[in-house]
Coordinates of C-alpha atoms in Angstrom, one line a residue:
M1 CA 113.2 123.3 84.7
N2 CA 112.9 124.3 81.0
P3 CA 109.4 124.9 81.0
S4 CA 109.5 122.9 77.6
T5 CA 111.1 119.6 79.0
T6 CA 108.5 119.8 81.3
H7 CA 106.3 119.9 78.3
L8 CA 108.0 117.3 76.2
E9 CA 107.9 114.5 79.5
K10 CA 103.9 115.7 80.0
M11 CA 103.9 114.3 76.0
E12 CA 105.3 111.1 76.7
A13 CA 103.1 110.6 79.7
L14 CA 100.2 111.3 77.8
L15 CA 101.5 108.8 74.7
Q16 CA 102.1 105.8 77.2
I17 CA 98.4 106.6 78.2
E18 CA 97.2 106.4 74.4
K19 CA 99.3 103.2 73.8
Q20 CA 98.1 101.4 76.7
E21 CA 93.9 102.4 75.0
D22 CA 95.3 101.3 71.4
L23 CA 96.6 98.2 72.6
H24 CA 93.3 97.3 74.9
S25 CA 91.2 98.3 72.1
F26 CA 93.5 96.2 69.5
K27 CA 93.4 93.2 71.3
E28 CA 89.6 93.2 72.3
N29 CA 88.8 94.0 68.7
F30 CA 91.2 91.3 67.7
L31 CA 90.1 88.5 69.6
K32 CA 86.1 88.8 69.6
T33 CA 86.7 89.0 66.2
P34 CA 86.3 85.7 63.9
L35 CA 88.9 84.8 61.6
A36 CA 86.7 85.4 58.4
E37 CA 85.7 88.9 59.6
R38 CA 89.4 90.1 59.9
K39 CA 90.4 88.3 56.9
K40 CA 87.7 90.9 55.7
Q41 CA 88.9 93.8 57.1
G42 CA 92.4 92.9 56.1
L43 CA 93.9 92.0 59.4
S44 CA 94.6 88.5 58.3
W45 CA 95.5 86.9 55.4
Y46 CA 94.7 83.2 55.3
P47 CA 95.6 80.6 53.4
V48 CA 98.3 82.0 52.4
G49 CA 101.1 80.3 49.7
I50 CA 104.6 79.6 50.2
L51 CA 106.2 81.9 46.9
E52 CA 110.3 82.0 48.1
E53 CA 112.4 81.7 50.7
R54 CA 116.0 83.6 51.2
Y55 CA 117.9 85.5 53.8
G56 CA 118.8 88.8 55.1
V57 CA 120.8 91.0 57.7
G58 CA 121.5 88.6 60.7
D59 CA 121.0 85.6 58.9
R60 CA 117.5 85.7 59.6
L61 CA 114.9 84.1 57.6
I62 CA 112.4 86.0 55.1
L63 CA 109.9 84.5 53.4
E64 CA 107.7 85.6 51.0
V65 CA 104.0 84.8 50.8
E66 CA 100.5 85.2 48.8
R67 CA 97.4 85.4 49.3
T68 CA 94.9 83.2 48.1
T69 CA 91.9 84.6 49.1
L70 CA 90.4 87.9 48.2
Q71 CA 92.6 89.1 45.8
G72 CA 92.8 92.5 45.0
E73 CA 91.0 93.4 48.1
P74 CA 92.5 96.0 50.3
H75 CA 94.3 95.5 53.0
Q76 CA 96.1 97.4 56.3
M77 CA 99.2 94.6 56.1
Q78 CA 102.5 97.8 56.1
S79 CA 105.7 97.2 55.4
G80 CA 107.6 97.5 58.5
R81 CA 104.2 96.4 61.2
P82 CA 104.8 92.9 63.0
A83 CA 103.1 89.9 62.4
T84 CA 102.5 86.5 62.8
L85 CA 103.0 83.5 60.0
F86 CA 100.8 80.9 62.1
C87 CA 99.9 77.1 61.0
R88 CA 96.3 75.7 61.2
V89 CA 95.0 72.7 61.4
G90 CA 90.6 73.2 61.4
D91 CA 89.6 75.5 63.2
K92 CA 92.9 75.6 65.9
V93 CA 96.3 77.5 65.5
I94 CA 98.8 74.9 67.0
H95 CA 102.1 77.0 65.5
Q96 CA 102.8 80.4 65.2
I97 CA 105.9 82.3 65.1
N98 CA 106.5 86.4 64.7
G99 CA 108.6 88.8 62.5
T100 CA 108.2 92.1 60.5
I101 CA 107.1 92.8 57.0
S102 CA 109.5 93.6 55.4
A103 CA 107.7 94.1 51.8
I104 CA 104.4 94.3 50.6
K105 CA 102.5 94.2 47.3
K106 CA 99.0 93.9 46.3
D107 CA 99.0 90.2 47.0
T108 CA 102.4 89.5 48.4
L109 CA 104.8 89.7 51.6
S110 CA 107.8 89.9 52.6
L111 CA 108.4 88.4 56.7
L112 CA 111.4 88.4 58.0
L113 CA 110.7 85.8 60.8
N114 CA 112.5 85.7 64.1
T115 CA 114.0 82.2 63.2
D116 CA 117.3 81.1 60.7
E117 CA 115.6 78.4 59.1
L118 CA 112.2 77.4 58.7
P119 CA 110.1 75.3 60.9
D120 CA 109.4 71.9 59.5
W121 CA 105.1 72.6 61.2
T122 CA 104.9 74.9 57.7
E123 CA 103.7 71.7 56.4
E124 CA 101.6 70.2 58.9
G125 CA 98.4 72.2 57.8
K126 CA 97.4 75.6 55.9
L127 CA 99.5 78.6 57.2
G128 CA 98.3 82.8 57.2
V129 CA 99.9 85.7 58.4
D130 CA 97.9 88.0 61.0
L131 CA 99.0 91.8 62.1
L132 CA 100.2 92.3 65.5
F133 CA 100.2 95.2 67.5
D134 CA 102.0 98.2 65.9
T135 CA 103.9 99.4 67.6
T136 CA 106.4 101.2 65.1
S137 CA 104.7 104.5 65.3
Y138 CA 104.9 104.7 68.9
Q139 CA 108.4 103.9 69.0
A140 CA 108.8 106.4 66.4
M141 CA 107.0 109.3 68.3
E142 CA 108.9 108.5 71.1
Q143 CA 112.0 108.4 71.1
A144 CA 111.5 111.5 68.9
L145 CA 110.2 113.2 71.9
K146 CA 113.1 112.4 73.5
K147 CA 115.6 114.0 71.1
V148 CA 113.4 116.6 71.2
K149 CA 113.5 116.7 75.5
D150 CA 117.5 116.2 76.1
A151 CA 118.6 118.2 72.8
S152 CA 120.5 120.5 74.0
D153 CA 123.0 123.4 72.9
N154 CA 121.9 122.9 69.2
R155 CA 120.0 123.4 66.2
L156 CA 117.2 121.3 67.3
A157 CA 116.8 122.8 70.8
L158 CA 116.7 126.4 69.6
L159 CA 113.7 124.7 67.5
R160 CA 112.1 123.3 70.5
D161 CA 112.4 126.4 72.7
I162 CA 111.7 129.0 70.4
I163 CA 107.8 126.7 69.6
L164 CA 106.9 126.3 73.0
G165 CA 108.9 128.4 74.8
S166 CA 109.5 131.9 75.0
R167 CA 112.0 132.7 72.1
S168 CA 110.6 134.5 69.3
A169 CA 110.9 133.0 65.5
E170 CA 113.3 135.1 64.0
F171 CA 112.3 136.6 60.1
M172 CA 114.9 137.9 57.4
T173 CA 114.0 141.6 56.7
E174 CA 114.9 141.2 52.5
T175 CA 113.6 139.2 50.9
T176 CA 114.3 137.6 47.1
Y177 CA 111.2 136.7 46.4
S178 CA 108.7 138.0 43.2
A179 CA 105.4 137.1 44.1
L180 CA 103.8 135.1 41.3
P181 CA 101.5 136.5 38.9
T182 CA 99.1 133.0 39.5
L183 CA 98.5 133.5 42.7
N184 CA 96.4 135.9 44.7
A185 CA 98.0 138.3 47.7
S186 CA 97.8 135.8 50.9
Q187 CA 99.4 133.1 48.6
N188 CA 102.3 135.6 47.8
E189 CA 102.4 137.0 51.5
A190 CA 102.4 133.6 52.5
I191 CA 105.3 132.5 50.2
K192 CA 107.1 135.7 51.1
K193 CA 106.5 134.6 55.0
V194 CA 108.3 131.1 54.1
N195 CA 110.9 132.8 52.1
Q196 CA 111.9 135.7 54.8
A197 CA 111.5 132.7 58.0
K198 CA 114.6 131.0 60.0
D199 CA 113.0 129.1 62.8
V200 CA 109.4 128.3 61.8
A201 CA 106.2 129.9 59.3
L202 CA 102.2 128.8 59.2
I203 CA 100.2 128.8 56.3
H204 CA 96.8 128.5 57.8
G205 CA 94.6 127.4 55.0
P206 CA 90.9 127.4 55.6
P207 CA 88.4 125.6 52.7
G208 CA 89.1 126.2 48.9
T209 CA 91.6 128.5 49.7
G210 CA 94.4 127.3 48.1
K211 CA 96.3 125.5 50.8
T212 CA 98.4 122.5 48.4
T213 CA 99.0 124.7 45.6
T214 CA 100.8 127.7 48.2
L215 CA 102.5 125.1 50.0
V216 CA 103.9 123.4 46.3
E217 CA 104.9 127.2 45.0
A218 CA 106.6 127.1 49.0
I219 CA 108.5 124.1 47.8
I220 CA 109.7 124.6 44.5
H221 CA 110.6 128.5 45.3
T222 CA 112.7 127.1 48.6
L223 CA 114.8 123.7 46.4
Q224 CA 116.1 127.5 44.5
T225 CA 118.2 127.7 46.8
E226 CA 118.2 124.5 48.5
K227 CA 119.5 121.1 47.1
Q228 CA 116.9 119.0 48.8
V229 CA 114.1 119.2 50.7
M230 CA 111.5 116.8 53.1
V231 CA 108.0 116.9 52.8
C232 CA 105.6 115.6 55.4
S233 CA 102.0 114.5 56.0
A234 CA 99.7 113.3 58.8
S235 CA 97.9 111.3 56.2
N236 CA 99.1 109.2 52.7
L237 CA 96.0 110.3 51.0
A238 CA 97.5 113.8 51.5
V239 CA 101.0 112.8 50.9
D240 CA 100.0 111.1 47.6
L241 CA 98.2 114.3 46.2
L242 CA 101.6 116.4 47.5
V243 CA 103.9 113.8 45.3
E244 CA 101.2 114.1 42.7
R245 CA 101.2 117.6 42.6
L246 CA 105.1 118.2 42.6
A247 CA 105.7 115.6 40.1
S248 CA 103.5 117.4 37.1
R249 CA 106.1 120.6 37.9
Q250 CA 108.5 118.1 36.7
V251 CA 110.0 118.3 40.7
D252 CA 112.4 115.0 41.5
V253 CA 110.3 113.6 44.1
V254 CA 110.9 110.2 46.2
R255 CA 108.3 109.2 47.7
L256 CA 109.0 106.7 50.6
G257 CA 106.9 104.2 52.5
N258 CA 104.7 101.1 52.2
P259 CA 103.7 100.7 48.7
S260 CA 100.6 99.1 49.3
R261 CA 99.5 102.5 50.7
V262 CA 100.2 104.7 47.4
S263 CA 98.1 105.5 44.7
E264 CA 98.7 103.0 41.9
H265 CA 99.6 105.9 39.6
L266 CA 102.1 107.1 41.5
L267 CA 103.7 103.6 42.3
Y268 CA 106.8 104.8 40.2
F269 CA 107.8 107.7 42.7
T270 CA 108.7 105.5 45.9
L271 CA 111.8 104.4 46.7
D272 CA 111.4 100.8 46.2
A273 CA 110.0 101.3 42.1
Q274 CA 113.0 103.6 41.4
V275 CA 115.7 101.4 43.6
Q276 CA 113.7 98.6 40.9
T277 CA 114.1 100.1 37.9
H278 CA 117.7 101.4 38.4
Q279 CA 119.7 100.1 35.8
D280 CA 122.4 98.0 38.3
F281 CA 119.5 96.3 39.9
S282 CA 119.3 93.7 37.3
R283 CA 122.6 91.8 39.3
I284 CA 120.4 92.0 42.2
K285 CA 118.1 89.8 40.8
K286 CA 120.8 87.4 39.4
L287 CA 122.0 87.4 43.2
R288 CA 119.2 86.5 44.9
K289 CA 118.1 83.8 42.3
S290 CA 121.6 82.3 42.7
A291 CA 120.6 83.1 46.6
Q292 CA 116.9 80.9 45.7
E293 CA 119.5 77.9 44.2
H294 CA 121.1 77.4 47.2
Q295 CA 118.8 77.5 49.7
A296 CA 116.4 75.5 47.5
M297 CA 119.2 72.4 47.0
A298 CA 120.0 72.9 50.6
A299 CA 116.1 72.2 51.9
K300 CA 116.0 69.0 49.8
Y301 CA 117.9 67.4 52.3
K302 CA 115.3 66.1 54.6
R303 CA 115.2 64.9 58.4
R304 CA 116.7 61.6 58.9
F305 CA 120.2 62.1 56.2
G306 CA 123.8 61.4 57.6
P307 CA 126.5 63.7 58.7
E308 CA 128.3 64.3 55.1
E309 CA 124.6 65.5 54.0
R310 CA 124.5 67.9 57.0
I311 CA 127.6 68.9 56.8
Q312 CA 126.9 70.1 53.1
R313 CA 123.8 71.3 53.8
K314 CA 125.0 73.5 56.0
L315 CA 127.5 74.9 53.3
L316 CA 124.2 75.4 51.2
Y317 CA 122.9 77.7 53.5
A318 CA 126.3 79.4 54.3
E319 CA 126.7 80.3 50.8
A320 CA 122.6 81.2 50.3
R321 CA 123.6 83.6 52.6
K322 CA 126.8 85.0 51.6
I323 CA 125.1 85.8 48.5
S324 CA 121.7 87.3 50.1
K325 CA 124.2 89.3 52.1
E326 CA 126.2 90.7 49.0
A327 CA 122.2 91.5 47.0
I328 CA 121.4 93.5 50.6
S329 CA 124.7 95.7 49.9
L330 CA 124.0 96.3 46.7
E331 CA 120.4 97.1 47.0
K332 CA 121.2 99.4 50.4
F333 CA 124.3 101.3 47.4
I334 CA 121.6 102.0 45.3
T335 CA 118.5 103.3 47.7
D336 CA 121.6 105.3 49.2
Q337 CA 121.8 106.8 45.5
V338 CA 118.0 107.4 44.7
I339 CA 117.3 109.1 48.3
E340 CA 120.6 111.7 47.2
K341 CA 119.6 112.7 43.9
A342 CA 116.1 113.7 44.8
Q343 CA 115.0 117.0 45.0
V344 CA 112.0 115.9 47.6
I345 CA 112.1 113.4 50.1
V346 CA 108.1 112.5 50.5
C347 CA 106.4 110.8 53.4
T348 CA 104.1 110.0 56.2
L349 CA 105.4 112.2 59.6
V350 CA 106.0 108.7 61.3
G351 CA 107.4 107.7 57.7
A352 CA 110.5 110.4 58.5
A353 CA 111.8 108.2 61.2
N354 CA 112.7 105.7 58.2
A355 CA 115.9 104.2 59.1
L356 CA 117.1 104.0 55.5
I357 CA 117.0 108.1 56.2
D358 CA 117.7 108.4 59.8
A359 CA 121.1 109.5 59.3
L360 CA 120.0 112.4 57.6
T361 CA 119.4 116.5 58.6
Y362 CA 117.1 118.9 55.9
S363 CA 117.5 122.6 55.5
T364 CA 113.6 122.6 55.7
V365 CA 110.9 120.7 56.3
F366 CA 108.0 121.4 55.1
M367 CA 104.8 119.6 57.1
D368 CA 101.0 119.3 55.9
E369 CA 98.0 118.6 57.5
A370 CA 99.6 120.1 61.0
A371 CA 96.8 121.0 62.6
Q372 CA 95.4 117.4 61.9
A373 CA 98.9 115.2 63.4
L374 CA 99.4 114.2 66.9
E375 CA 101.7 116.8 68.6
P376 CA 104.7 113.9 69.4
A377 CA 104.1 112.9 65.5
C378 CA 105.2 116.2 64.5
W379 CA 108.4 116.3 66.4
I380 CA 109.6 113.8 64.1
A381 CA 109.4 116.0 61.3
V382 CA 110.7 118.6 63.7
S383 CA 114.3 116.5 64.6
K384 CA 114.8 116.6 60.9
A385 CA 115.1 120.2 60.2
Q386 CA 117.3 123.4 60.6
R387 CA 114.0 125.1 60.0
I388 CA 109.9 124.1 59.8
I389 CA 106.9 125.4 57.7
M390 CA 103.7 123.7 58.6
A391 CA 100.3 124.2 56.9
G392 CA 96.7 123.4 57.4
D393 CA 94.3 124.7 59.5
P394 CA 92.9 124.4 63.4
F395 CA 89.2 124.2 62.8
Q396 CA 89.1 121.3 60.5
L397 CA 89.5 117.5 61.5
P398 CA 91.4 117.3 64.6
P399 CA 94.1 114.6 65.3
T400 CA 92.7 111.1 66.6
V401 CA 92.8 110.4 69.7
K402 CA 91.6 107.1 71.7
A403 CA 91.9 107.7 75.4
V404 CA 90.0 110.1 77.0
E405 CA 92.1 111.1 79.6
A406 CA 94.6 111.6 77.2
E407 CA 92.5 113.9 74.9
N408 CA 91.1 116.0 78.2
Q409 CA 94.7 116.3 79.4
G410 CA 95.9 118.0 76.0
L411 CA 97.3 115.4 73.8
G412 CA 94.9 116.4 71.4
K413 CA 96.1 119.8 70.4
T414 CA 98.5 120.4 67.9
L415 CA 101.8 122.3 67.5
M416 CA 99.9 124.0 64.8
E417 CA 97.2 125.4 67.5
K418 CA 99.8 126.1 70.3
L419 CA 102.2 128.2 67.5
L420 CA 99.0 130.2 66.1
E421 CA 97.7 131.1 69.8
E422 CA 101.0 132.2 71.3
K423 CA 102.9 133.0 68.0
P424 CA 100.5 134.7 65.6
E425 CA 103.6 136.5 63.7
T426 CA 104.5 133.2 62.4
S427 CA 101.1 132.9 60.4
T428 CA 99.9 133.6 57.4
L429 CA 96.4 133.3 56.9
L430 CA 94.9 132.4 53.2
D431 CA 92.0 134.5 52.6
V432 CA 90.1 134.3 49.5
Q433 CA 88.6 130.9 48.9
Y434 CA 87.8 129.4 45.4
R435 CA 85.0 126.6 46.0
M436 CA 81.3 127.9 47.4
H437 CA 79.3 130.3 47.1
E438 CA 79.6 132.8 49.6
L439 CA 76.2 132.0 51.3
I440 CA 78.0 128.3 52.0
M441 CA 81.0 129.9 52.7
G442 CA 79.5 132.4 55.4
F443 CA 78.6 130.5 58.6
S444 CA 81.8 128.8 58.9
N445 CA 83.6 132.6 57.9
E446 CA 81.9 133.3 61.0
Q447 CA 82.0 130.9 63.4
F448 CA 85.7 130.3 62.7
Y449 CA 87.5 132.7 60.6
N450 CA 86.4 135.9 62.1
N451 CA 84.7 136.9 58.5
Q452 CA 88.1 137.4 57.1
L453 CA 87.5 135.3 54.1
Q454 CA 86.4 136.1 50.8
A455 CA 84.4 134.2 48.0
H456 CA 86.5 134.8 44.7
E457 CA 84.6 136.4 41.5
S458 CA 84.2 133.0 39.7
V459 CA 82.2 131.2 42.6
K460 CA 80.6 133.3 44.8
Q461 CA 77.2 133.7 43.5
A462 CA 77.7 129.8 41.6
T463 CA 74.4 128.2 42.2
L464 CA 73.1 125.3 40.1
A465 CA 71.5 126.5 36.7
L466 CA 68.2 125.2 37.9
A467 CA 64.4 126.6 37.0
E468 CA 62.4 126.0 40.6
H469 CA 63.8 128.7 42.6
F470 CA 63.5 126.1 46.1
L471 CA 66.0 123.6 44.3
A472 CA 68.4 125.9 42.9
A473 CA 68.6 127.4 46.2
P474 CA 72.5 127.4 47.5
I475 CA 71.7 126.5 51.0
E476 CA 68.8 124.5 52.2
F477 CA 68.3 123.6 56.3
V478 CA 65.7 120.9 56.4
D479 CA 63.9 120.7 59.4
T480 CA 62.3 117.4 60.7
A481 CA 61.4 118.3 64.1
G482 CA 57.7 117.4 65.2
C483 CA 58.3 114.9 62.6
G484 CA 59.1 111.6 64.6
F485 CA 61.6 110.6 63.4
E486 CA 63.1 109.0 66.6
E487 CA 67.2 107.9 66.1
K488 CA 68.1 103.8 66.4
I489 CA 71.2 102.7 67.5
D490 CA 72.9 99.6 65.3
P491 CA 73.5 96.8 68.0
E492 CA 76.9 95.6 66.9
S493 CA 78.6 98.6 65.6
L494 CA 76.7 100.8 68.7
S495 CA 76.6 103.6 65.5
N496 CA 73.9 106.4 65.5
Y497 CA 71.3 105.7 62.4
N498 CA 67.5 107.7 61.3
T499 CA 66.5 105.4 58.8
E500 CA 62.6 108.3 58.1
E501 CA 65.4 111.2 58.1
A502 CA 67.6 109.3 55.6
D503 CA 64.0 108.1 53.5
L504 CA 63.7 112.2 53.2
L505 CA 66.7 113.0 52.6
L506 CA 66.6 110.5 49.3
K507 CA 63.6 111.8 48.4
H508 CA 64.6 115.1 47.7
L509 CA 67.7 114.2 46.1
R510 CA 66.0 112.2 43.9
L511 CA 64.1 115.7 43.0
L512 CA 66.8 117.0 42.2
L513 CA 68.5 114.9 40.1
P514 CA 66.9 114.6 37.1
N515 CA 67.4 118.2 36.7
T516 CA 71.2 118.5 36.8
E517 CA 74.2 116.5 35.9
A518 CA 76.7 118.0 38.9
T519 CA 78.6 115.4 41.1
V520 CA 76.4 114.6 44.5
G521 CA 78.1 113.8 47.7
I522 CA 76.0 112.6 51.1
I523 CA 78.0 113.3 54.2
S524 CA 77.3 111.7 57.5
P525 CA 79.0 111.8 61.0
Y526 CA 77.9 108.5 61.6
K527 CA 78.9 105.0 59.9
A528 CA 75.0 102.9 60.4
Q529 CA 73.7 105.8 58.5
V530 CA 76.0 105.9 55.7
N531 CA 75.9 102.5 55.4
Y532 CA 72.0 102.3 55.5
L533 CA 72.1 105.1 53.1
K534 CA 74.4 103.7 50.9
E535 CA 71.9 100.8 50.7
Q536 CA 69.5 102.3 49.5
L537 CA 71.1 103.7 46.2
D538 CA 69.8 101.9 43.0
E539 CA 72.8 101.2 40.5
A540 CA 71.5 104.7 38.2
E541 CA 72.6 106.4 41.5
A542 CA 76.3 105.2 41.5
R543 CA 77.3 108.4 40.4
I544 CA 76.5 109.6 44.5
S545 CA 79.3 109.6 47.0
V546 CA 78.5 108.2 50.5
G547 CA 80.3 108.4 53.2
T548 CA 81.9 109.3 57.0
V549 CA 83.2 113.5 57.2
D550 CA 86.5 111.8 57.5
G551 CA 86.0 110.2 54.6
F552 CA 85.4 113.6 52.5
Q553 CA 88.4 115.4 53.5
G554 CA 90.1 117.8 51.3
Q555 CA 87.7 117.1 48.5
E556 CA 84.6 119.2 47.1
R557 CA 81.4 118.1 45.6
A558 CA 79.1 120.8 43.5
I559 CA 76.2 118.8 46.0
I560 CA 77.1 117.9 48.9
Y561 CA 73.9 116.1 51.8
I562 CA 74.4 116.2 55.4
S563 CA 72.2 113.8 57.4
L564 CA 72.9 114.5 60.9
V565 CA 70.6 111.6 62.3
R566 CA 70.8 113.1 65.7
S567 CA 66.6 113.5 67.0
N568 CA 65.8 112.4 70.8
A569 CA 63.6 114.1 73.3
E570 CA 66.9 115.2 75.3
G571 CA 68.8 116.7 73.4
Q572 CA 71.8 115.0 73.4
I573 CA 74.1 115.9 70.1
G574 CA 76.8 113.0 70.9
F575 CA 79.7 114.0 68.4
L576 CA 77.7 116.3 66.4
S577 CA 79.7 118.4 68.8
D578 CA 82.8 118.2 67.8
T579 CA 82.4 121.2 65.4
R580 CA 85.2 121.1 63.3
R581 CA 84.5 118.2 62.2
M582 CA 81.1 119.6 61.1
N583 CA 83.3 122.7 59.7
V584 CA 84.4 120.1 57.7
A585 CA 81.2 119.2 56.4
L586 CA 80.1 122.3 55.7
T587 CA 82.3 123.2 53.7
R588 CA 82.4 121.0 50.9
A589 CA 79.5 122.2 48.3
Q590 CA 80.8 124.2 45.6
K591 CA 76.9 125.0 44.3
K592 CA 74.1 123.1 47.2
L593 CA 74.1 122.0 50.5
V594 CA 72.0 120.6 52.2
V595 CA 71.7 119.6 55.8
V596 CA 69.0 117.5 57.4
G597 CA 68.5 117.5 60.7
D598 CA 66.2 118.0 64.3
S599 CA 66.1 121.5 64.9
A600 CA 64.3 121.0 68.7
T601 CA 67.5 118.3 69.7
L602 CA 70.2 120.1 67.6
A603 CA 69.4 123.6 68.9
N604 CA 70.6 122.4 73.1
H605 CA 74.2 123.6 71.6
P606 CA 75.2 127.1 71.0
F607 CA 76.8 126.2 67.7
Y608 CA 74.3 124.5 66.4
Q609 CA 71.6 127.0 67.1
A610 CA 74.2 130.2 65.5
F611 CA 73.8 127.5 62.5
L612 CA 69.7 128.1 62.9
A613 CA 69.7 131.2 63.2
Y614 CA 72.5 131.8 60.1
I615 CA 69.9 129.8 58.2
E616 CA 66.8 131.8 59.8
K617 CA 69.3 135.1 58.0
I618 CA 69.6 133.9 54.6
D619 CA 65.9 132.4 54.4
A620 CA 67.1 128.9 53.7
Y621 CA 64.8 127.0 55.9
R622 CA 62.6 124.7 55.0
S623 CA 59.9 122.5 57.3
A624 CA 60.3 118.6 56.2
W625 CA 56.4 118.3 56.1
E626 CA 57.1 119.9 52.8
W627 CA 58.1 116.7 51.6
L628 CA 56.1 113.9 53.5

């Protein structure tokens, strides 16, 4: 059997393990979470009011509803996700019917129900909408794995065997690329390699090296010879950043996906918005209004009416459906037009499986955050490509895998990591960083990048303009060993926290704040610690951002504080041992980094042993006793 096929079969099995773990976790959380809490988490809308009924494809009923509480608050409702409409009397759900969210705005959603008529029970109590377990992403990944595994004697089969097998990736020896004066040598080399690549190329972008800038220039250069390309990423935030950067360069962009997940200032670039601003969209609105009027007339006929009324109601419903079908047909025509004229289709990896572009393939597909994406999700994008360009950093945030068994068997290892290990010739390392002082960069450079990174002259010696030496130093490690700052566990979230360490951090920070207007971020790997720190900040300190490591991915601040939390006699550090995550935390600061932790607990792990040795080498060690 082809080794590539064997590998993909293993991925299919691991994906099923992950899916079952995810489903189990969802059910456990959903059953244990009261409705009021689900509303806060955005998993439920209750109560909702019905705004409109209309018919969609296959005469299925579309119900548009509006939430009447928590309006404007964030939620997790997404287009394409399964949901259920329920009727509640008192504290008991008496009826429900399943469907799919077909469209979403901030406080309204359209639910495609598995019925052709609105049930009578919708008038018996208060209505609500619950999210169901989302199988959409799993289905997309499963279909992609099968498509890639079954590919034979075509371009996809060749790409598969280049990425996974012994076939070599090919590059053209000649190139039409002329180096851009605004980019450095490694960035220009990366774009040159993209230009030469026939199959696959990687842009390895460590923190602050201008990965997004380089990727955008590579896309724009590719558009000189290709009419349309696809650009994907693992997260909505990264997709939005790419839309913003490309649009600022006057590239014609269409952003696929749920508008509620798109930054408000970028809504214009969504497919929905571009369809709605099309010159022919007013005709769709007229057709829908007519269908709604027929629907309303039919709805006037209630129970216990005669045969003639029944016939009349049936005719009115039939006419409503006919008009709705005409509106749907026109909308599809406009949608196809918008997609066809776009230079760049931008979406998440799962969004690349969107039915609207199902039949389309692209000469080039660009994949950002490739080192943060599950391998099965990457195959969705690869299956639509003649060649694939990946950008990312395998030493920053890894993919999220919930099933320990699947993680241990390889689901957590990405396609980009495999290519970097097995086909390093496909990769270009961006080796100049523009974010941080060279001492802040130094430890990560040693641990992850073989000391290949250089700090640009503009940031190399950049420090805070402060008179006091200990405050101006670019790095400090504040050691709490021997202070008795024992960690605790939050009984509800089971997350670790350390109030005394947090209080010490804030004491240090408040010495610094009066001396600078610089931006400040506080990072902790533990959610309970993040919550405690937020509670302790007063209104005057609102400019300080506090979050987990994941929340700071892709961001930077002039000053970063890190609270490591763990302090125990056993030397247990939990998921502080995820060194890729710690690399992200350690590389967010531009001019000053302050790490607060217990060296006695940390020193049991080789990564933190090396960190403490680095701290000693650069004379950045401070004892917590200085502030007690």
